[in-house]
Tab-separated table of C-alpha atoms and ligand atoms in Angstrom:
chain	number	residue	atom	x	y	z
A	1	UNK	CA	99.006	21.374	-116.088
A	2	UNK	CA	101.577	22.795	-118.495
A	3	UNK	CA	105.132	21.579	-118.395
A	4	UNK	CA	106.392	24.751	-116.821
A	5	UNK	CA	103.717	24.627	-114.105
A	6	UNK	CA	104.659	21.035	-113.465
A	7	UNK	CA	108.304	21.990	-113.268
A	8	UNK	CA	107.588	24.692	-110.737
A	9	UNK	CA	105.518	22.206	-108.757
A	10	UNK	CA	108.435	19.798	-108.821
A	11	UNK	CA	110.793	22.519	-107.566
A	12	UNK	CA	108.448	23.240	-104.699
A	13	UNK	CA	108.104	19.537	-103.979
A	14	UNK	CA	111.847	19.093	-104.013
A	15	UNK	CA	112.170	21.761	-101.357
A	16	UNK	CA	109.483	20.051	-99.261
A	17	UNK	CA	111.107	16.647	-99.641
A	18	UNK	CA	114.571	17.889	-98.755
A	19	UNK	CA	113.146	19.358	-95.588
A	20	UNK	CA	114.939	22.604	-96.310
A	21	UNK	CA	112.141	25.070	-96.273
A	22	UNK	CA	113.235	28.563	-97.080
A	23	UNK	CA	111.776	31.563	-95.317
A	24	UNK	CA	110.987	33.370	-98.546
A	25	UNK	CA	109.621	32.287	-101.915
A	26	UNK	CA	108.772	34.472	-104.864
A	27	UNK	CA	106.286	32.799	-107.159
A	28	UNK	CA	105.683	34.654	-110.413
A	29	UNK	CA	103.652	34.056	-113.497
A	30	UNK	CA	100.578	35.096	-115.442
A	31	UNK	CA	96.925	34.914	-114.419
A	32	UNK	CA	95.879	32.785	-111.457
A	33	UNK	CA	98.656	30.182	-111.705
A	34	UNK	CA	101.029	31.729	-109.116
A	35	UNK	CA	98.169	32.371	-106.681
A	36	UNK	CA	97.041	28.776	-106.982
A	37	UNK	CA	100.595	27.488	-106.633
A	38	UNK	CA	101.121	29.630	-103.526
A	39	UNK	CA	97.885	28.438	-101.956
A	40	UNK	CA	98.773	24.814	-102.616
A	41	UNK	CA	102.310	25.248	-101.306
A	42	UNK	CA	101.164	27.066	-98.172
A	43	UNK	CA	98.769	24.223	-97.369
A	44	UNK	CA	101.447	21.640	-98.149
A	45	UNK	CA	103.903	23.323	-95.789
A	46	UNK	CA	101.404	23.171	-92.939
A	47	UNK	CA	100.194	19.630	-93.728
A	48	UNK	CA	100.988	16.963	-91.169
A	49	UNK	CA	100.931	14.167	-93.768
A	50	UNK	CA	103.983	12.200	-94.779
A	51	UNK	CA	104.053	11.715	-98.505
A	52	UNK	CA	101.578	13.546	-100.637
A	53	UNK	CA	101.150	17.016	-99.241
A	54	UNK	CA	98.634	18.578	-98.890
A	55	UNK	CA	97.154	15.194	-97.942
A	56	UNK	CA	93.611	16.583	-97.579
A	57	UNK	CA	93.077	14.252	-94.607
A	58	UNK	CA	95.002	15.637	-91.646
A	59	UNK	CA	93.642	18.235	-89.277
A	60	UNK	CA	95.682	21.005	-90.879
A	61	UNK	CA	94.443	20.195	-94.354
A	62	UNK	CA	90.839	20.013	-93.185
A	63	UNK	CA	91.193	23.478	-91.628
A	64	UNK	CA	92.977	25.036	-94.570
A	65	UNK	CA	90.609	23.400	-97.033
A	66	UNK	CA	87.542	24.944	-95.369
A	67	UNK	CA	85.795	26.874	-98.117
A	68	UNK	CA	84.590	29.760	-96.058
A	69	UNK	CA	83.210	33.023	-97.289
A	70	UNK	CA	85.922	35.250	-98.643
A	71	UNK	CA	86.311	38.203	-96.304
A	72	UNK	CA	86.916	41.565	-97.856
A	73	UNK	CA	90.057	43.278	-96.623
A	74	UNK	CA	90.371	46.948	-95.723
A	75	UNK	CA	93.793	48.523	-95.120
A	76	UNK	CA	92.311	51.302	-92.992
A	77	UNK	CA	89.698	49.655	-90.807
A	78	UNK	CA	90.653	46.022	-91.097
A	79	UNK	CA	90.525	43.160	-91.471
A	80	UNK	CA	94.055	43.618	-92.761
A	81	UNK	CA	94.525	40.014	-93.777
A	82	UNK	CA	92.562	36.786	-93.734
A	83	UNK	CA	93.310	33.165	-93.059
A	84	UNK	CA	93.465	30.330	-95.524
A	85	UNK	CA	90.269	28.430	-94.783
A	86	UNK	CA	89.983	28.266	-91.008
A	87	UNK	CA	93.715	27.698	-90.431
A	88	UNK	CA	95.013	30.048	-87.746
A	89	UNK	CA	98.650	29.778	-88.940
A	90	UNK	CA	98.058	30.320	-92.626
A	91	UNK	CA	97.697	33.949	-93.622
A	92	UNK	CA	96.630	35.602	-96.814
A	93	UNK	CA	97.221	39.264	-97.642
A	94	UNK	CA	96.087	41.192	-100.690
A	95	UNK	CA	94.928	44.703	-101.423
A	96	UNK	CA	91.723	45.875	-99.819
A	97	UNK	CA	88.532	45.410	-101.773
A	98	UNK	CA	88.420	49.109	-102.778
A	99	UNK	CA	92.151	49.742	-102.689
A	100	UNK	CA	94.782	49.859	-105.377
A	101	UNK	CA	97.747	48.946	-103.170
A	102	UNK	CA	98.863	46.542	-100.481
A	103	UNK	CA	99.570	48.853	-97.593
A	104	UNK	CA	102.246	49.001	-94.899
A	105	UNK	CA	99.565	48.757	-92.205
A	106	UNK	CA	98.573	45.346	-93.566
A	107	UNK	CA	102.155	44.100	-93.552
A	108	UNK	CA	102.722	45.372	-89.997
A	109	UNK	CA	99.546	43.711	-88.765
A	110	UNK	CA	100.575	40.506	-90.487
A	111	UNK	CA	103.972	40.673	-88.879
A	112	UNK	CA	102.476	41.244	-85.464
A	113	UNK	CA	100.149	38.223	-85.880
A	114	UNK	CA	102.993	35.976	-87.074
A	115	UNK	CA	105.156	36.998	-84.162
A	116	UNK	CA	102.559	35.677	-81.791
A	117	UNK	CA	102.961	32.008	-80.944
A	118	UNK	CA	101.976	29.488	-83.550
A	119	UNK	CA	98.507	28.324	-82.612
A	120	UNK	CA	98.405	25.034	-84.460
A	121	UNK	CA	101.955	24.095	-83.449
A	122	UNK	CA	103.246	23.780	-86.995
A	123	UNK	CA	104.739	26.004	-89.595
A	124	UNK	CA	103.306	29.462	-90.166
A	125	UNK	CA	102.953	30.584	-93.724
A	126	UNK	CA	101.941	33.991	-95.055
A	127	UNK	CA	100.982	34.474	-98.681
A	128	UNK	CA	101.241	38.000	-100.016
A	129	UNK	CA	99.101	37.839	-103.164
A	130	UNK	CA	99.603	40.784	-105.524
A	131	UNK	CA	102.995	41.450	-103.969
A	132	UNK	CA	103.828	43.877	-106.755
A	133	UNK	CA	101.025	46.138	-105.507
A	134	UNK	CA	102.953	46.765	-102.280
A	135	UNK	CA	104.265	50.307	-102.256
A	136	UNK	CA	107.896	50.834	-101.223
A	137	UNK	CA	107.002	51.406	-97.567
A	138	UNK	CA	105.134	48.113	-97.455
A	139	UNK	CA	107.978	46.299	-99.227
A	140	UNK	CA	110.494	47.669	-96.751
A	141	UNK	CA	108.329	46.530	-93.868
A	142	UNK	CA	108.096	43.100	-95.430
A	143	UNK	CA	111.854	43.063	-95.905
A	144	UNK	CA	112.254	43.094	-92.158
A	145	UNK	CA	110.147	39.989	-91.887
A	146	UNK	CA	112.257	38.294	-94.571
A	147	UNK	CA	115.499	39.336	-92.944
A	148	UNK	CA	114.617	38.074	-89.501
A	149	UNK	CA	111.830	35.607	-89.898
A	150	UNK	CA	110.455	34.021	-86.720
A	151	UNK	CA	111.289	30.297	-86.579
A	152	UNK	CA	109.181	27.955	-88.683
A	153	UNK	CA	107.823	30.768	-90.785
A	154	UNK	CA	107.679	31.163	-94.552
A	155	UNK	CA	106.511	34.048	-96.671
A	156	UNK	CA	105.238	33.340	-100.177
A	157	UNK	CA	105.136	36.297	-102.478
A	158	UNK	CA	102.928	36.179	-105.552
A	159	UNK	CA	103.656	38.488	-108.478
A	160	UNK	CA	102.988	38.720	-112.180
A	161	UNK	CA	106.582	39.776	-112.737
A	162	UNK	CA	109.329	39.187	-110.238
A	163	UNK	CA	111.205	42.216	-111.500
A	164	UNK	CA	108.519	44.540	-110.189
A	165	UNK	CA	109.704	43.938	-106.625
A	166	UNK	CA	112.606	45.638	-104.887
A	167	UNK	CA	115.965	43.883	-105.503
A	168	UNK	CA	116.469	43.550	-101.756
A	169	UNK	CA	113.239	41.545	-101.545
A	170	UNK	CA	114.069	39.392	-104.564
A	171	UNK	CA	117.494	38.534	-103.224
A	172	UNK	CA	115.962	37.033	-100.095
A	173	UNK	CA	113.561	34.718	-101.899
A	174	UNK	CA	113.760	31.437	-103.741
A	175	UNK	CA	112.406	32.262	-107.172
A	176	UNK	CA	109.771	30.103	-108.776
A	177	UNK	CA	108.807	31.320	-112.227
A	178	UNK	CA	105.613	29.945	-113.722
A	179	UNK	CA	104.671	30.320	-117.397
A	180	UNK	CA	103.595	33.703	-118.654
A	181	UNK	CA	106.236	35.688	-116.836
A	182	UNK	CA	108.669	37.596	-118.934
A	183	UNK	CA	111.475	35.364	-117.683
A	184	UNK	CA	114.853	36.342	-118.862
A	185	UNK	CA	115.595	34.100	-121.782
A	186	UNK	CA	119.349	33.818	-121.635
A	187	UNK	CA	119.569	32.344	-125.117
A	188	UNK	CA	116.868	34.331	-126.811
A	189	UNK	CA	119.233	36.613	-128.718
A	190	UNK	CA	117.793	39.761	-127.151
A	191	UNK	CA	120.449	39.862	-124.471
A	192	UNK	CA	123.475	42.139	-124.873
A	193	UNK	CA	126.740	40.628	-125.932
A	194	UNK	CA	128.320	40.575	-122.489
A	195	UNK	CA	125.422	38.515	-121.156
A	196	UNK	CA	125.693	36.072	-124.014
A	197	UNK	CA	129.425	35.802	-123.370
A	198	UNK	CA	128.807	35.087	-119.720
A	199	UNK	CA	126.272	32.359	-120.578
A	200	UNK	CA	128.804	30.756	-122.906
A	201	UNK	CA	131.428	30.816	-120.146
A	202	UNK	CA	128.999	29.263	-117.697
A	203	UNK	CA	128.144	26.565	-120.239
A	204	UNK	CA	131.830	25.627	-120.252
A	205	UNK	CA	132.435	25.961	-116.503
A	206	UNK	CA	132.687	22.175	-116.040
A	207	UNK	CA	135.945	22.269	-118.002
A	208	UNK	CA	137.574	24.768	-115.631
A	209	UNK	CA	139.885	23.915	-112.761
A	210	UNK	CA	140.514	25.801	-109.556
A	211	UNK	CA	143.224	28.166	-110.989
A	212	UNK	CA	140.933	29.266	-113.853
A	213	UNK	CA	138.069	29.858	-111.424
A	214	UNK	CA	140.300	32.007	-109.286
A	215	UNK	CA	141.389	33.954	-112.391
A	216	UNK	CA	137.734	34.486	-113.287
A	217	UNK	CA	137.006	35.867	-109.840
A	218	UNK	CA	140.039	38.180	-110.200
A	219	UNK	CA	138.135	39.988	-112.929
A	220	UNK	CA	135.932	41.457	-110.235
A	221	UNK	CA	138.740	43.327	-108.675
A	222	UNK	CA	138.693	47.087	-108.546
A	223	UNK	CA	136.590	49.965	-107.393
A	224	UNK	CA	133.939	48.745	-104.997
A	225	UNK	CA	131.083	50.807	-106.414
A	226	UNK	CA	131.711	49.206	-109.779
A	227	UNK	CA	132.465	45.669	-108.740
A	228	UNK	CA	129.439	45.350	-106.472
A	229	UNK	CA	127.214	46.096	-109.497
A	230	UNK	CA	129.179	43.726	-111.694
A	231	UNK	CA	129.040	40.871	-109.244
A	232	UNK	CA	125.345	41.412	-108.577
A	233	UNK	CA	124.650	41.180	-112.317
A	234	UNK	CA	126.901	38.087	-112.462
A	235	UNK	CA	124.976	36.466	-109.612
A	236	UNK	CA	121.643	37.320	-111.197
A	237	UNK	CA	122.586	35.736	-114.554
A	238	UNK	CA	124.188	32.736	-112.846
A	239	UNK	CA	120.920	32.232	-110.913
A	240	UNK	CA	118.911	32.274	-114.152
A	241	UNK	CA	121.439	29.939	-115.732
A	242	UNK	CA	121.053	27.479	-112.852
A	243	UNK	CA	117.312	27.784	-112.993
A	244	UNK	CA	117.370	26.890	-116.690
A	245	UNK	CA	119.563	23.907	-115.903
A	246	UNK	CA	117.231	22.635	-113.164
A	247	UNK	CA	114.216	22.815	-115.469
A	248	UNK	CA	116.156	20.966	-118.163
A	249	UNK	CA	117.234	18.290	-115.675
A	250	UNK	CA	113.641	17.780	-114.567
A	251	UNK	CA	112.501	17.566	-118.202
A	252	UNK	CA	115.144	14.951	-118.876
A	253	UNK	CA	113.929	12.972	-115.880
A	254	UNK	CA	117.008	13.351	-113.727
A	255	UNK	CA	116.048	12.336	-110.235
A	256	UNK	CA	117.806	14.912	-108.114
A	257	UNK	CA	118.686	18.489	-108.677
A	258	UNK	CA	120.154	18.795	-105.189
A	259	UNK	CA	123.548	20.100	-106.404
A	260	UNK	CA	121.938	22.882	-108.398
A	261	UNK	CA	119.637	23.873	-105.565
A	262	UNK	CA	122.601	23.995	-103.216
A	263	UNK	CA	124.456	26.289	-105.641
A	264	UNK	CA	121.306	28.391	-105.985
A	265	UNK	CA	121.181	28.797	-102.240
A	266	UNK	CA	124.820	29.888	-102.254
A	267	UNK	CA	123.958	32.530	-104.865
A	268	UNK	CA	121.104	33.782	-102.667
A	269	UNK	CA	123.339	34.093	-99.672
A	270	UNK	CA	126.057	35.787	-101.781
A	271	UNK	CA	123.512	38.345	-102.997
A	272	UNK	CA	122.667	39.040	-99.392
A	273	UNK	CA	126.339	39.395	-98.565
A	274	UNK	CA	126.745	41.992	-101.325
A	275	UNK	CA	124.333	44.297	-99.557
A	276	UNK	CA	126.703	44.448	-96.604
A	277	UNK	CA	129.308	47.160	-96.532
A	278	UNK	CA	132.353	45.116	-95.569
A	279	UNK	CA	131.916	42.225	-97.966
A	280	UNK	CA	134.874	41.153	-100.027
A	281	UNK	CA	133.314	41.338	-103.479
A	282	UNK	CA	135.882	39.232	-105.256
A	283	UNK	CA	135.543	36.503	-102.640
A	284	UNK	CA	131.765	36.529	-103.093
A	285	UNK	CA	132.233	35.935	-106.816
A	286	UNK	CA	134.725	33.175	-106.018
A	287	UNK	CA	132.302	31.416	-103.703
A	288	UNK	CA	129.602	31.476	-106.357
A	289	UNK	CA	131.921	30.144	-109.059
A	290	UNK	CA	133.027	27.278	-106.813
A	291	UNK	CA	129.456	26.440	-105.913
A	292	UNK	CA	128.357	26.351	-109.543
A	293	UNK	CA	131.432	24.384	-110.568
A	294	UNK	CA	130.743	21.777	-107.929
A	295	UNK	CA	127.078	21.544	-108.927
A	296	UNK	CA	127.943	20.792	-112.564
A	297	UNK	CA	130.729	18.343	-111.849
A	298	UNK	CA	128.624	15.342	-112.767
B	1	LIG	ZN1	97.491	17.178	-94.591
């Protein structure tokens, strides 16, 4: 396993260990790595074991590890999705065998199946492999599932590039970037000056006190149409900045990245808030700044 793959695996493990399972994950990267990571994570989420998950020994793991024949999907006639192994609560969606897209019909059928009661009594997980091949209609249908997920349900999206999905989808998912994706390299020198400035300010955020943070948030005052865009860009860069910091912490062997993950979750919820009409944009920026500041205190 490469370092970046290991790092992503650690991130996923951290979220398992903390018991805070999100309803949406977006796993991106080149080749088969994100598919394999999603498969492993889906099985781990359903596993009944205690420590190492998937444990490969419990009933859930035996079901999901069944190496059955791979059923060909068909967005018109069905089957619209398949299961992982023989596990009734683990779903797998991808484009039909002769199709070029993942279709809305498949997402709707998936949603209907998930909304039925969980058959194995545990968590339900749906993997949408080739998520970037969903057309807009399918993505919007999926959005509804991400917005109001049934309890104990997670959706894992697999994509080569996260940026190929609608922003509304991305903002509802925890991002896991595996190697090979054109991840935004904040320090690569290709970024425009205002991005580099922002990164430098974030690097120094641990030196700022409450009044300076409030001043910073004040910069996002003004016409709503403008400030919503600005804050969204600010949240996006802050998220990448935190992600970079988490990977560095893991490389340096720091045991917990709980503070950063907490701040990351705040950013996700702030991005969701921004899509609402009555959100106070400046306050959203403030909340994010405070969350990052408190994550980097130590
Ligand atoms: Zn197990």
